[in-house]
CSV table of C-alpha atoms in Angstrom, one decimal:
chain,number,residue,atom,x,y,z
A,1,UNK,CA,0.0,0.0,0.0
A,2,UNK,CA,2.8,2.4,0.9
A,3,UNK,CA,4.5,1.7,-2.4
A,4,UNK,CA,1.2,2.4,-4.3
A,5,UNK,CA,0.8,5.8,-2.4
A,6,UNK,CA,4.4,6.7,-3.1
A,7,UNK,CA,4.0,5.8,-6.8
A,8,UNK,CA,0.9,8.0,-7.1
A,9,UNK,CA,2.7,10.9,-5.3
A,10,UNK,CA,5.7,10.4,-7.6
A,11,UNK,CA,3.5,10.5,-10.7
A,12,UNK,CA,2.0,13.7,-9.5
A,13,UNK,CA,5.4,15.1,-8.8
A,14,UNK,CA,6.5,14.5,-12.4
A,15,UNK,CA,3.8,16.9,-13.6
A,16,UNK,CA,5.1,19.8,-11.5
A,17,UNK,CA,8.1,20.8,-13.7
A,18,UNK,CA,5.8,21.5,-16.6
A,19,UNK,CA,3.7,23.9,-14.5
A,20,UNK,CA,6.9,25.4,-13.0
A,21,UNK,CA,8.2,26.3,-16.5
A,22,UNK,CA,6.3,29.5,-16.4
A,23,UNK,CA,8.5,30.8,-13.6
A,24,UNK,CA,12.2,31.7,-13.7
A,25,UNK,CA,15.0,29.3,-12.9
A,26,UNK,CA,15.4,29.8,-9.1
A,27,UNK,CA,11.7,28.8,-8.5
A,28,UNK,CA,12.0,25.8,-10.8
A,29,UNK,CA,15.1,24.5,-9.0
A,30,UNK,CA,13.5,24.9,-5.6
A,31,UNK,CA,10.4,22.9,-6.6
A,32,UNK,CA,12.7,20.3,-8.3
A,33,UNK,CA,14.7,20.1,-5.1
A,34,UNK,CA,11.6,19.4,-3.1
A,35,UNK,CA,10.4,16.9,-5.8
A,36,UNK,CA,13.7,15.0,-5.8
A,37,UNK,CA,13.7,14.5,-2.1
A,38,UNK,CA,10.1,13.4,-1.7
A,39,UNK,CA,10.6,9.7,-2.5
A,40,UNK,CA,13.8,9.5,-0.5
A,41,UNK,CA,12.3,11.1,2.6
A,42,UNK,CA,9.1,9.0,2.4
A,43,UNK,CA,11.3,5.8,2.5
A,44,UNK,CA,13.6,7.2,5.2
A,45,UNK,CA,11.3,8.5,7.9
A,46,UNK,CA,8.6,7.2,10.1
A,47,UNK,CA,5.7,9.5,11.0
A,48,UNK,CA,5.1,9.5,14.8
A,49,UNK,CA,2.1,10.7,16.8
A,50,UNK,CA,4.2,13.8,17.6
A,51,UNK,CA,4.5,14.5,13.9
A,52,UNK,CA,0.8,14.2,13.0
A,53,UNK,CA,-0.4,17.6,14.4
A,54,UNK,CA,2.2,19.8,12.7
A,55,UNK,CA,2.0,17.8,9.5
A,56,UNK,CA,-1.8,18.1,9.5
A,57,UNK,CA,-1.6,21.8,9.9
A,58,UNK,CA,0.9,22.1,7.1
A,59,UNK,CA,-1.4,20.0,4.9
A,60,UNK,CA,-4.3,22.3,5.7
A,61,UNK,CA,-2.2,25.3,4.8
A,62,UNK,CA,-0.9,23.7,1.6
A,63,UNK,CA,-4.5,23.0,0.4
A,64,UNK,CA,-5.6,26.6,1.3
A,65,UNK,CA,-2.6,28.1,-0.5
A,66,UNK,CA,-3.2,26.0,-3.5
A,67,UNK,CA,-7.0,26.8,-3.6
A,68,UNK,CA,-6.4,30.5,-3.2
A,69,UNK,CA,-3.7,30.5,-5.9
A,70,UNK,CA,-6.0,28.5,-8.3
A,71,UNK,CA,-8.7,31.1,-7.7
A,72,UNK,CA,-6.2,33.8,-8.7
A,73,UNK,CA,-5.7,32.2,-12.1
A,74,UNK,CA,-9.1,33.3,-13.2
A,75,UNK,CA,-8.9,36.8,-11.9
A,76,UNK,CA,-8.0,40.1,-13.5
A,77,UNK,CA,-4.9,40.9,-11.4
A,78,UNK,CA,-1.5,42.5,-11.7
A,79,UNK,CA,1.2,40.5,-13.5
A,80,UNK,CA,3.4,40.4,-10.4
A,81,UNK,CA,0.6,38.9,-8.3
A,82,UNK,CA,-0.3,36.4,-11.1
A,83,UNK,CA,3.3,35.2,-11.3
A,84,UNK,CA,3.4,34.8,-7.5
A,85,UNK,CA,0.1,32.8,-7.5
A,86,UNK,CA,1.4,30.5,-10.3
A,87,UNK,CA,4.6,29.9,-8.3
A,88,UNK,CA,2.7,29.3,-5.1
A,89,UNK,CA,0.1,26.9,-6.7
A,90,UNK,CA,2.9,24.7,-8.1
A,91,UNK,CA,4.8,24.7,-4.8
A,92,UNK,CA,1.8,24.1,-2.6
A,93,UNK,CA,0.7,21.2,-4.9
A,94,UNK,CA,4.2,19.8,-4.5
A,95,UNK,CA,4.1,20.2,-0.7
A,96,UNK,CA,0.7,18.6,-0.4
A,97,UNK,CA,1.9,15.6,-2.5
A,98,UNK,CA,5.0,15.3,-0.4
A,99,UNK,CA,3.0,15.4,2.9
A,100,UNK,CA,0.7,12.8,1.5
A,101,UNK,CA,3.7,10.6,0.6
A,102,UNK,CA,4.8,10.8,4.2
A,103,UNK,CA,1.3,10.1,5.7
A,104,UNK,CA,-1.7,9.2,3.5
A,105,UNK,CA,-4.0,10.0,6.4
A,106,UNK,CA,-3.3,13.7,6.5
A,107,UNK,CA,-6.2,16.0,5.8
A,108,UNK,CA,-6.7,17.1,2.2
A,109,UNK,CA,-9.4,19.7,2.9
A,110,UNK,CA,-9.4,23.3,4.0
A,111,UNK,CA,-10.3,24.5,7.4
A,112,UNK,CA,-13.7,26.3,7.6
A,113,UNK,CA,-12.0,29.7,8.2
A,114,UNK,CA,-9.8,29.3,5.1
A,115,UNK,CA,-12.8,28.3,3.0
A,116,UNK,CA,-14.7,31.4,4.2
A,117,UNK,CA,-11.8,33.7,3.3
A,118,UNK,CA,-11.5,32.1,-0.2
A,119,UNK,CA,-15.3,32.5,-0.6
A,120,UNK,CA,-15.0,36.2,0.2
A,121,UNK,CA,-12.2,36.5,-2.3
A,122,UNK,CA,-14.3,35.0,-5.1
A,123,UNK,CA,-16.4,38.2,-5.2
A,124,UNK,CA,-13.3,40.4,-5.6
A,125,UNK,CA,-11.3,41.3,-8.7
A,126,UNK,CA,-8.4,43.5,-9.7
A,127,UNK,CA,-6.5,45.3,-6.9
A,128,UNK,CA,-9.0,44.4,-4.2
A,129,UNK,CA,-8.5,40.7,-5.0
A,130,UNK,CA,-4.7,41.1,-5.1
A,131,UNK,CA,-4.7,42.7,-1.7
A,132,UNK,CA,-6.9,40.0,-0.2
A,133,UNK,CA,-4.9,37.2,-1.9
A,134,UNK,CA,-1.5,38.5,-0.8
A,135,UNK,CA,-2.7,39.1,2.8
A,136,UNK,CA,-4.2,35.5,2.8
A,137,UNK,CA,-0.9,34.0,1.5
A,138,UNK,CA,1.2,36.1,3.9
A,139,UNK,CA,-0.9,34.9,6.9
A,140,UNK,CA,-0.9,31.3,5.7
A,141,UNK,CA,2.9,31.2,5.1
A,142,UNK,CA,3.6,32.9,8.4
A,143,UNK,CA,1.6,30.2,10.1
A,144,UNK,CA,3.4,27.4,8.2
A,145,UNK,CA,6.8,28.9,8.9
A,146,UNK,CA,6.0,29.5,12.6
A,147,UNK,CA,4.8,25.9,12.8
A,148,UNK,CA,7.9,24.5,11.2
A,149,UNK,CA,10.2,26.5,13.5
A,150,UNK,CA,8.2,25.6,16.6
A,151,UNK,CA,8.1,21.9,15.6
A,152,UNK,CA,11.9,21.8,15.1
A,153,UNK,CA,12.4,22.9,18.6
A,154,UNK,CA,10.1,20.3,20.1
A,155,UNK,CA,10.4,16.6,20.4
A,156,UNK,CA,8.9,15.4,17.1
A,157,UNK,CA,9.8,12.5,14.9
A,158,UNK,CA,12.0,12.6,11.9
A,159,UNK,CA,9.1,13.5,9.5
A,160,UNK,CA,8.8,17.1,10.7
A,161,UNK,CA,12.5,17.6,10.7
A,162,UNK,CA,12.8,16.2,7.2
A,163,UNK,CA,10.0,18.4,5.9
A,164,UNK,CA,11.2,21.5,7.7
A,165,UNK,CA,14.7,21.4,6.2
A,166,UNK,CA,13.4,21.4,2.6
A,167,UNK,CA,10.3,23.6,3.0
A,168,UNK,CA,11.5,26.5,5.1
A,169,UNK,CA,13.7,28.1,2.4
A,170,UNK,CA,11.1,27.8,-0.3
A,171,UNK,CA,8.2,29.1,1.9
A,172,UNK,CA,10.4,31.9,3.2
A,173,UNK,CA,11.3,32.9,-0.4
A,174,UNK,CA,7.6,33.0,-1.4
A,175,UNK,CA,6.6,34.8,1.8
A,176,UNK,CA,9.3,37.5,1.1
A,177,UNK,CA,7.9,37.9,-2.5
A,178,UNK,CA,4.3,38.4,-1.1
A,179,UNK,CA,5.5,40.9,1.5
A,180,UNK,CA,7.3,42.9,-1.2
A,181,UNK,CA,4.0,43.1,-3.1
A,182,UNK,CA,2.3,44.3,0.1
A,183,UNK,CA,5.0,46.9,0.7
A,184,UNK,CA,4.7,48.2,-2.9
A,185,UNK,CA,0.9,48.5,-2.5
A,186,UNK,CA,1.1,50.3,0.9
A,187,UNK,CA,0.7,54.0,0.4
A,188,UNK,CA,3.5,56.0,1.8
A,189,UNK,CA,2.9,58.0,5.0
A,190,UNK,CA,2.7,61.7,4.7
A,191,UNK,CA,5.8,63.6,5.8
A,192,UNK,CA,5.9,64.5,9.5
A,193,UNK,CA,4.9,68.0,10.3
A,194,UNK,CA,7.4,70.0,12.4
């Protein structure tokens, strides 16, 4: 059964490079790096009870990020936000597949609050959608990175450590890109009055 799940995950992983070709080389190599380690880690680690909660939260976040990014593909948004959403959709699909390869019992649905936020974004378009999307991604990625950092400091099994080492740099890079978009959209403060 584990071999069948791993084979399915690897087949899905093979599709990611084609989707990643719309981005530049650094993003492709990061996704490929995650992809190449997925099978090795699934065979090398055992998911313990201590791993299950942080992995489940990461799985929820990956699904939410993927769904929000897929929603962005049909919206009239700025090129920079579109490119970020494409990059995030590919990376989050990869992360979800990788987490499933580690533990097939992880959740594959969104939390209610994430679904509600995405439902609100459905009614938005243009700059309003972009702001809501980038804020959602920023919050989701901050949660994931906080979770990975916290889990590394706790007594977890090998699964969280294996995931954290590969995911943190990619998540941080995408979070930085989202925060740069937020900063660019924030109106400057008026000069201080003397």
